[in-house]
């Protein structure tokens, strides 16, 4: 008897018809002699609508109430799916995050899972029930409802797969896998048969929205393979798993584009120790993630510091900088929202010289100016003008022949 953990995202459970189809699939799987745990998201755009409602009422809603509200979305789905299962003769039980034993810290709207007590789930499974668990939610030590951050149902599913020792966690979604690049941007995009956890983490953090980054971290930590596949077809998707050193690795597996950024430049700060520490400690203290950072020498004893933040964090960052600017005495602070980041990711890159150069050349050939460059072992990112991002996506995808059937391997 195998144990299956499956997760269905918002578009996959968007209406009753879809829920009924999923119920049939789950029941069949169980009747074939398997144990089934299913994690679901809120239906369609429910979470977005709930967010809008509370913000229409209050500019700054209490975090606790926001989580109490948002967690209701998934609760609607679990009860309906369980009822759909029962209506076709299956035995099923819906469980909220707390009932499913998901203990989190108390950071509302971005809580981390600390522990999972699987007793209740195991008990229900042993009674022959299909367990329908709410994604995206848990409870802290005090029993307060928490949520895991937008897209967090993926994390619930992988964490449950880990604690229940399922070999694979299947993520059913509205795309048929992980692509070399967003197929909406480049029509030659190709589905990858597999990708390593590290590459997927980079992709997820760099703006590919398919998977919640924390879910990939869980997968890596507990060795749970994650199969990302379409809920609307039978075809195999993409397996996120460890790629061993014996296996072939793609030089470049994928490309991520992020247009949700703003660049900030602090011009003419004194060249002395402690300035960067001061600036970035304050920004981090406000919970703002900083990405590409560059410091360059303007002239003797003066530096410029450039960095990017998410567009949503721009005004908060600017007001922090204004507040502390007399402490580091910069001449000017600029910002630019007309920027975008294109990144290539590939585990094989570390062993292939010239990958970054090939990317720069492809951009240069189309006269695309690079404003900031940042690299790691498995990625190269370039900040460019936002209005060039589609062209850049196309040509970089081409430059690494990612649309071809045979990807370049090392
Ligand atoms: N319903 C939540 C969201 O829309 C969580 C999820 O779907 O994963 O972000
Ligand atoms: Mg999702």
Short mmCIF file of C-alpha atoms and ligand atoms in Angstrom, two decimals:
data_model
loop_
_atom_site.label_atom_id
_atom_site.label_comp_id
_atom_site.label_asym_id
_atom_site.label_seq_id
_atom_site.Cartn_x
_atom_site.Cartn_y
_atom_site.Cartn_z
CA UNK A 1 0.00 0.00 0.00
CA UNK A 2 1.45 3.31 -1.04
CA UNK A 3 0.77 6.68 0.53
CA UNK A 4 -0.02 9.51 -1.83
CA UNK A 5 0.19 13.18 -0.94
CA UNK A 6 -1.33 15.42 -3.58
CA UNK A 7 -1.91 19.15 -3.63
CA UNK A 8 -4.39 21.01 -5.80
CA UNK A 9 -3.93 24.75 -6.31
CA UNK A 10 -6.56 27.47 -6.61
CA UNK A 11 -7.31 27.14 -10.33
CA UNK A 12 -7.55 23.36 -10.02
CA UNK A 13 -10.33 23.65 -7.43
CA UNK A 14 -11.97 26.77 -8.85
CA UNK A 15 -15.52 25.37 -9.13
CA UNK A 16 -17.73 22.49 -8.01
CA UNK A 17 -17.32 20.67 -11.26
CA UNK A 18 -13.57 20.58 -10.81
CA UNK A 19 -13.95 19.46 -7.20
CA UNK A 20 -16.17 16.58 -8.30
CA UNK A 21 -13.62 15.44 -10.87
CA UNK A 22 -10.84 15.56 -8.30
CA UNK A 23 -13.02 13.61 -5.87
CA UNK A 24 -13.45 10.86 -8.44
CA UNK A 25 -9.74 10.71 -9.11
CA UNK A 26 -8.92 10.52 -5.42
CA UNK A 27 -11.50 7.84 -4.76
CA UNK A 28 -10.17 5.73 -7.60
CA UNK A 29 -6.64 6.07 -6.28
CA UNK A 30 -7.78 4.94 -2.85
CA UNK A 31 -9.75 2.02 -4.23
CA UNK A 32 -6.64 0.84 -5.99
CA UNK A 33 -5.30 0.19 -2.50
CA UNK A 34 -3.54 3.43 -1.61
CA UNK A 35 -3.72 5.82 1.30
CA UNK A 36 -4.53 9.33 0.16
CA UNK A 37 -3.83 12.70 1.73
CA UNK A 38 -4.87 15.71 -0.29
CA UNK A 39 -3.99 19.33 0.42
CA UNK A 40 -6.04 22.06 -1.20
CA UNK A 41 -5.84 25.79 -1.78
CA UNK A 42 -8.68 28.27 -1.66
CA UNK A 43 -10.98 28.17 -4.68
CA UNK A 44 -9.94 30.37 -7.61
CA UNK A 45 -9.33 33.96 -6.59
CA UNK A 46 -10.88 33.59 -3.13
CA UNK A 47 -7.75 34.60 -1.22
CA UNK A 48 -7.26 37.71 -3.38
CA UNK A 49 -10.87 38.70 -2.76
CA UNK A 50 -10.56 38.22 0.98
CA UNK A 51 -7.40 40.33 1.03
CA UNK A 52 -9.18 43.06 -0.89
CA UNK A 53 -12.15 43.00 1.46
CA UNK A 54 -10.17 43.54 4.63
CA UNK A 55 -7.98 46.24 3.06
CA UNK A 56 -11.10 48.05 1.87
CA UNK A 57 -12.08 48.26 5.50
CA UNK A 58 -8.76 49.08 7.01
CA UNK A 59 -5.43 50.31 5.71
CA UNK A 60 -3.57 48.40 8.33
CA UNK A 61 -5.63 45.39 9.41
CA UNK A 62 -4.50 43.51 12.53
CA UNK A 63 -2.26 40.65 11.42
CA UNK A 64 -4.11 38.18 13.55
CA UNK A 65 -7.44 39.03 11.95
CA UNK A 66 -5.95 38.89 8.49
CA UNK A 67 -4.89 35.29 9.13
CA UNK A 68 -8.24 34.35 10.66
CA UNK A 69 -9.87 35.69 7.51
CA UNK A 70 -7.49 34.25 4.90
CA UNK A 71 -7.55 30.79 6.43
CA UNK A 72 -11.28 30.57 5.69
CA UNK A 73 -10.59 30.23 1.96
CA UNK A 74 -9.00 26.81 2.33
CA UNK A 75 -11.66 25.75 4.83
CA UNK A 76 -14.34 26.19 2.20
CA UNK A 77 -12.45 23.90 -0.16
CA UNK A 78 -11.74 21.12 2.34
CA UNK A 79 -15.34 20.81 3.45
CA UNK A 80 -16.69 20.86 -0.11
CA UNK A 81 -14.16 18.33 -1.36
CA UNK A 82 -14.85 16.03 1.57
CA UNK A 83 -18.58 16.29 0.92
CA UNK A 84 -17.99 15.56 -2.77
CA UNK A 85 -16.00 12.47 -1.79
CA UNK A 86 -18.67 11.25 0.61
CA UNK A 87 -21.34 11.80 -2.05
CA UNK A 88 -19.66 9.25 -4.33
CA UNK A 89 -19.29 6.70 -1.58
CA UNK A 90 -15.80 7.45 -0.32
CA UNK A 91 -15.05 8.09 3.32
CA UNK A 92 -13.31 11.39 3.87
CA UNK A 93 -12.50 13.89 6.56
CA UNK A 94 -11.54 17.54 6.29
CA UNK A 95 -8.86 18.86 8.63
CA UNK A 96 -7.88 22.45 9.30
CA UNK A 97 -4.17 23.21 9.74
CA UNK A 98 -4.43 22.87 13.48
CA UNK A 99 -6.41 19.65 13.29
CA UNK A 100 -3.81 18.29 10.90
CA UNK A 101 -1.19 18.94 13.59
CA UNK A 102 0.65 21.79 11.89
CA UNK A 103 2.46 23.84 14.50
CA UNK A 104 3.97 27.13 13.36
CA UNK A 105 5.73 30.11 14.88
CA UNK A 106 3.62 33.18 15.61
CA UNK A 107 4.64 35.34 12.66
CA UNK A 108 1.26 36.04 11.16
CA UNK A 109 0.99 35.97 7.36
CA UNK A 110 4.50 34.50 7.00
CA UNK A 111 4.57 31.79 9.65
CA UNK A 112 7.09 28.98 9.46
CA UNK A 113 6.18 25.39 10.19
CA UNK A 114 8.02 24.30 13.36
CA UNK A 115 6.66 20.81 13.72
CA UNK A 116 3.91 18.51 12.54
CA UNK A 117 2.17 15.99 14.72
CA UNK A 118 0.76 13.46 12.24
CA UNK A 119 -1.21 11.39 14.77
CA UNK A 120 -4.66 12.57 13.74
CA UNK A 121 -3.92 12.14 10.04
CA UNK A 122 -2.56 8.61 10.61
CA UNK A 123 -5.57 7.72 12.70
CA UNK A 124 -8.00 8.89 10.00
CA UNK A 125 -6.04 7.08 7.30
CA UNK A 126 -6.07 3.87 9.29
CA UNK A 127 -9.85 4.11 9.45
CA UNK A 128 -9.91 4.08 5.67
CA UNK A 129 -10.60 7.75 5.16
CA UNK A 130 -9.22 10.11 2.57
CA UNK A 131 -7.72 13.02 4.48
CA UNK A 132 -8.45 16.44 3.03
CA UNK A 133 -6.16 19.00 4.67
CA UNK A 134 -6.27 22.77 4.39
CA UNK A 135 -3.16 24.21 2.83
CA UNK A 136 -1.46 27.45 3.80
CA UNK A 137 -2.51 27.44 7.46
CA UNK A 138 -1.37 26.24 10.83
CA UNK A 139 -1.60 27.27 14.45
CA UNK A 140 0.99 28.52 16.90
CA UNK A 141 1.61 27.25 20.47
CA UNK A 142 -1.32 29.31 21.74
CA UNK A 143 -3.65 27.87 19.14
CA UNK A 144 -3.80 31.11 17.18
CA UNK A 145 -4.44 30.65 13.47
CA UNK A 146 -1.46 31.48 11.27
CA UNK A 147 -0.83 31.45 7.52
CA UNK A 148 2.37 30.57 5.71
CA UNK A 149 2.58 33.34 3.12
CA UNK A 150 0.88 33.53 -0.28
CA UNK A 151 1.27 30.33 -2.22
CA UNK A 152 1.95 28.48 1.03
CA UNK A 153 -0.22 25.43 0.31
CA UNK A 154 2.71 23.95 -1.58
CA UNK A 155 4.67 24.06 1.64
CA UNK A 156 1.90 22.38 3.61
CA UNK A 157 1.83 19.55 1.09
CA UNK A 158 5.57 18.95 0.98
CA UNK A 159 5.86 19.20 4.77
CA UNK A 160 3.07 16.63 5.19
CA UNK A 161 4.71 14.38 2.61
CA UNK A 162 7.94 14.65 4.61
CA UNK A 163 6.43 13.78 7.96
CA UNK A 164 4.27 10.99 6.51
CA UNK A 165 7.33 9.68 4.67
CA UNK A 166 5.73 9.77 1.25
CA UNK A 167 8.31 9.33 -1.46
CA UNK A 168 6.76 11.89 -3.76
CA UNK A 169 4.57 14.91 -3.26
CA UNK A 170 2.43 15.65 -6.30
CA UNK A 171 1.64 19.29 -6.93
CA UNK A 172 -1.30 19.59 -9.32
CA UNK A 173 -1.46 23.02 -10.88
CA UNK A 174 -2.56 24.95 -13.95
CA UNK A 175 0.74 24.54 -15.79
CA UNK A 176 2.13 21.21 -16.87
CA UNK A 177 5.50 21.54 -15.17
CA UNK A 178 8.55 23.73 -14.79
CA UNK A 179 9.57 25.41 -18.02
CA UNK A 180 12.87 26.75 -19.26
CA UNK A 181 11.16 30.15 -19.11
CA UNK A 182 7.62 31.41 -18.57
CA UNK A 183 5.78 30.14 -21.70
CA UNK A 184 3.74 33.34 -21.69
CA UNK A 185 6.95 35.26 -22.38
CA UNK A 186 8.72 33.00 -24.86
CA UNK A 187 6.76 30.64 -27.05
CA UNK A 188 9.70 28.25 -27.49
CA UNK A 189 9.74 27.53 -23.76
CA UNK A 190 10.22 23.84 -23.02
CA UNK A 191 9.11 21.72 -20.12
CA UNK A 192 11.98 20.28 -18.09
CA UNK A 193 11.79 16.56 -17.23
CA UNK A 194 13.55 17.23 -13.93
CA UNK A 195 15.30 19.97 -12.04
CA UNK A 196 17.41 19.95 -8.88
CA UNK A 197 16.17 21.43 -5.63
CA UNK A 198 18.86 24.10 -5.73
CA UNK A 199 18.00 25.22 -9.23
CA UNK A 200 14.31 25.26 -8.42
CA UNK A 201 14.98 27.28 -5.28
CA UNK A 202 16.84 29.87 -7.32
CA UNK A 203 14.06 29.94 -9.90
CA UNK A 204 11.38 30.29 -7.23
CA UNK A 205 13.25 33.02 -5.40
CA UNK A 206 13.99 34.83 -8.63
CA UNK A 207 10.39 35.27 -9.57
CA UNK A 208 9.18 32.00 -11.12
CA UNK A 209 5.81 31.78 -9.41
CA UNK A 210 5.12 28.06 -9.89
CA UNK A 211 6.40 26.85 -6.53
CA UNK A 212 6.58 28.34 -3.06
CA UNK A 213 10.32 28.51 -2.22
CA UNK A 214 9.85 27.11 1.26
CA UNK A 215 8.20 24.01 -0.19
CA UNK A 216 11.36 23.35 -2.21
CA UNK A 217 13.49 23.84 0.89
CA UNK A 218 11.42 21.24 2.74
CA UNK A 219 11.72 18.86 -0.18
CA UNK A 220 15.47 19.21 -0.17
CA UNK A 221 15.82 18.91 3.58
CA UNK A 222 13.69 15.79 3.88
CA UNK A 223 14.42 14.22 0.52
CA UNK A 224 10.84 14.44 -0.74
CA UNK A 225 10.60 14.46 -4.51
CA UNK A 226 8.15 17.03 -5.82
CA UNK A 227 6.26 16.24 -8.99
CA UNK A 228 4.81 19.44 -10.49
CA UNK A 229 2.12 18.53 -13.00
CA UNK A 230 -1.11 19.62 -14.62
CA UNK A 231 -4.44 18.89 -13.01
CA UNK A 232 -6.03 18.95 -16.44
CA UNK A 233 -4.04 16.20 -18.13
CA UNK A 234 -2.33 12.91 -17.40
CA UNK A 235 1.03 13.88 -18.83
CA UNK A 236 4.15 13.72 -16.71
CA UNK A 237 5.27 17.05 -15.32
CA UNK A 238 8.62 18.05 -13.87
CA UNK A 239 10.28 16.18 -11.02
CA UNK A 240 12.10 18.38 -8.52
CA UNK A 241 14.71 16.15 -6.91
CA UNK A 242 18.36 15.70 -6.11
CA UNK A 243 20.41 15.53 -9.27
CA UNK A 244 23.40 13.35 -8.50
CA UNK A 245 26.92 14.13 -9.59
CA UNK A 246 26.79 11.07 -11.85
CA UNK A 247 23.93 12.54 -13.83
CA UNK A 248 24.15 14.97 -16.65
CA UNK A 249 23.50 18.51 -15.62
CA UNK A 250 22.17 21.30 -17.75
CA UNK A 251 24.55 24.19 -18.18
CA UNK A 252 21.53 26.45 -18.07
CA UNK A 253 18.25 24.87 -16.98
CA UNK A 254 16.04 27.86 -16.85
CA UNK A 255 15.54 31.58 -17.00
CA UNK A 256 13.60 33.71 -14.54
CA UNK A 257 12.40 37.25 -15.15
CA UNK A 258 11.26 39.63 -12.46
CA UNK A 259 9.56 42.91 -13.35
CA UNK A 260 8.41 43.67 -9.85
CA UNK A 261 11.52 45.51 -8.79
CA UNK A 262 12.80 48.98 -8.11
CA UNK A 263 16.39 50.15 -8.12
CA UNK A 264 17.66 52.56 -5.49
CA UNK A 265 20.92 54.48 -5.71
CA UNK A 266 22.56 56.26 -2.82
CA UNK A 267 25.00 58.63 -4.40
CA UNK A 268 28.18 59.96 -2.83
CA UNK A 269 28.42 58.33 0.56
CA UNK A 270 31.68 58.69 2.49
CA UNK A 271 34.08 55.79 1.89
CA UNK A 272 34.46 54.55 5.45
CA UNK A 273 33.64 51.39 7.37
CA UNK A 274 30.14 50.85 8.71
CA UNK A 275 28.01 52.66 6.14
CA UNK A 276 26.69 49.62 4.29
CA UNK A 277 26.18 47.84 7.61
CA UNK A 278 24.09 50.74 8.90
CA UNK A 279 21.96 51.08 5.79
CA UNK A 280 21.22 47.40 5.26
CA UNK A 281 20.71 46.61 8.95
CA UNK A 282 17.97 49.21 9.12
CA UNK A 283 16.35 47.99 5.91
CA UNK A 284 16.51 44.36 7.02
CA UNK A 285 15.09 45.37 10.40
CA UNK A 286 11.98 46.60 8.57
CA UNK A 287 11.55 43.14 7.04
CA UNK A 288 12.54 44.33 3.57
CA UNK A 289 14.46 41.95 1.33
CA UNK A 290 17.27 43.53 -0.63
CA UNK A 291 18.49 41.83 -3.74
CA UNK A 292 21.25 42.91 -6.13
CA UNK A 293 23.70 45.16 -4.30
CA UNK A 294 26.58 47.00 -5.90
CA UNK A 295 28.99 49.44 -4.37
CA UNK A 296 31.23 51.38 -6.66
CA UNK A 297 33.85 54.05 -6.16
CA UNK A 298 32.71 57.40 -7.41
CA UNK A 299 35.83 59.33 -6.66
CA UNK A 300 38.30 59.35 -3.82
CA UNK A 301 36.62 58.90 -0.47
CA UNK A 302 33.16 58.63 -1.99
CA UNK A 303 31.06 55.65 -2.97
CA UNK A 304 27.74 54.97 -4.65
CA UNK A 305 25.59 52.15 -3.36
CA UNK A 306 22.99 50.64 -5.67
CA UNK A 307 20.51 47.94 -4.80
CA UNK A 308 17.08 46.59 -5.65
CA UNK A 309 13.99 45.93 -3.58
CA UNK A 310 10.53 44.63 -4.41
CA UNK A 311 8.40 47.41 -5.83
CA UNK A 312 5.98 47.06 -2.93
CA UNK A 313 8.79 47.92 -0.51
CA UNK A 314 10.06 50.99 -2.37
CA UNK A 315 8.33 53.74 -0.43
CA UNK A 316 9.14 52.16 2.93
CA UNK A 317 12.80 51.83 1.90
CA UNK A 318 12.99 55.43 0.73
CA UNK A 319 11.56 56.73 3.97
CA UNK A 320 14.06 54.69 5.99
CA UNK A 321 16.91 56.09 3.88
CA UNK A 322 15.64 59.62 4.35
CA UNK A 323 15.41 59.06 8.08
CA UNK A 324 19.02 57.89 8.42
CA UNK A 325 20.60 59.88 5.59
CA UNK A 326 22.11 62.50 7.90
CA UNK A 327 24.00 59.69 9.60
CA UNK A 328 25.87 58.75 6.45
CA UNK A 329 25.67 62.05 4.59
CA UNK A 330 24.95 61.02 1.01
CA UNK A 331 24.53 63.63 -1.70
CA UNK A 332 21.46 62.21 -3.38
CA UNK A 333 19.10 59.26 -3.37
CA UNK A 334 17.64 58.12 -6.70
CA UNK A 335 15.17 55.46 -7.52
CA UNK A 336 14.05 53.86 -10.77
CA UNK A 337 11.01 51.66 -11.25
CA UNK A 338 11.67 51.02 -14.92
CA UNK A 339 13.94 48.06 -14.24
CA UNK A 340 13.68 44.29 -14.54
CA UNK A 341 15.91 41.38 -13.74
CA UNK A 342 16.72 38.49 -15.99
CA UNK A 343 18.53 35.50 -14.49
CA UNK A 344 19.91 32.28 -15.90
CA UNK A 345 20.07 29.28 -13.60
CA UNK A 346 21.95 26.04 -14.08
CA UNK A 347 23.79 23.58 -11.84
CA UNK A 348 26.23 22.81 -14.65
CA UNK A 349 27.32 26.42 -14.93
CA UNK A 350 29.93 26.06 -12.20
CA UNK A 351 31.96 23.76 -14.48
CA UNK A 352 31.51 25.65 -17.73
CA UNK A 353 33.48 28.79 -18.17
CA UNK A 354 32.03 31.51 -20.36
CA UNK A 355 28.38 31.13 -19.44
CA UNK A 356 28.08 34.63 -17.99
CA UNK A 357 29.99 36.06 -20.95
CA UNK A 358 27.60 34.37 -23.38
CA UNK A 359 24.67 35.98 -21.61
CA UNK A 360 26.29 39.43 -21.65
CA UNK A 361 27.09 39.06 -25.34
CA UNK A 362 23.53 38.08 -26.23
CA UNK A 363 22.26 41.20 -24.46
CA UNK A 364 24.94 43.42 -25.97
CA UNK A 365 24.13 42.21 -29.50
CA UNK A 366 20.67 43.69 -29.07
CA UNK A 367 22.02 46.84 -27.49
CA UNK A 368 20.56 46.05 -24.10
CA UNK A 369 22.40 47.84 -21.36
CA UNK A 370 23.22 45.95 -18.17
CA UNK A 371 22.92 48.09 -15.05
CA UNK A 372 23.83 45.60 -12.34
CA UNK A 373 25.27 42.09 -12.49
CA UNK A 374 25.20 39.53 -9.74
CA UNK A 375 26.36 35.92 -9.79
CA UNK A 376 26.37 32.80 -7.66
CA UNK A 377 27.62 29.26 -8.34
CA UNK A 378 24.47 28.41 -10.22
CA UNK A 379 23.05 31.70 -11.48
CA UNK A 380 23.81 34.95 -13.24
CA UNK A 381 21.42 37.89 -12.89
CA UNK A 382 21.39 41.12 -14.88
CA UNK A 383 19.36 44.21 -14.14
CA UNK A 384 18.17 45.90 -17.32
CA UNK A 385 15.51 48.38 -18.40
CA UNK A 386 12.03 46.98 -17.95
CA UNK A 387 10.87 47.74 -21.48
CA UNK A 388 13.61 45.44 -22.80
CA UNK A 389 12.70 42.41 -20.73
CA UNK A 390 10.66 40.56 -23.34
CA UNK A 391 13.35 40.97 -25.96
CA UNK A 392 16.01 39.93 -23.44
CA UNK A 393 14.01 36.84 -22.47
CA UNK A 394 13.72 35.80 -26.09
CA UNK A 395 17.37 36.25 -27.02
CA UNK A 396 18.89 34.78 -23.86
CA UNK A 397 16.59 31.76 -24.21
CA UNK A 398 17.84 31.41 -27.78
CA UNK A 399 21.48 31.99 -26.91
CA UNK A 400 21.47 28.93 -24.67
CA UNK A 401 19.36 26.94 -27.14
CA UNK A 402 16.79 26.22 -24.48
CA UNK A 403 14.06 25.78 -27.03
CA UNK A 404 15.89 22.89 -28.68
CA UNK A 405 15.05 19.32 -27.91
CA UNK A 406 18.48 18.55 -26.67
CA UNK A 407 19.67 20.93 -24.03
CA UNK A 408 23.39 21.49 -23.63
CA UNK A 409 24.69 19.24 -20.90
CA UNK A 410 27.98 18.92 -19.09
N1 LIG B 1 -4.72 30.43 -0.96
C1 LIG B 1 -3.40 30.91 -0.68
C2 LIG B 1 -2.98 31.91 -1.75
O1 LIG B 1 -3.74 32.20 -2.65
C3 LIG B 1 -2.41 29.82 -0.55
C4 LIG B 1 -2.19 28.97 -1.77
O2 LIG B 1 -3.00 28.98 -2.69
O3 LIG B 1 -1.18 28.29 -1.83
O4 LIG B 1 -1.91 32.44 -1.68
MG1 LIG B 2 0.49 28.22 -6.02
#
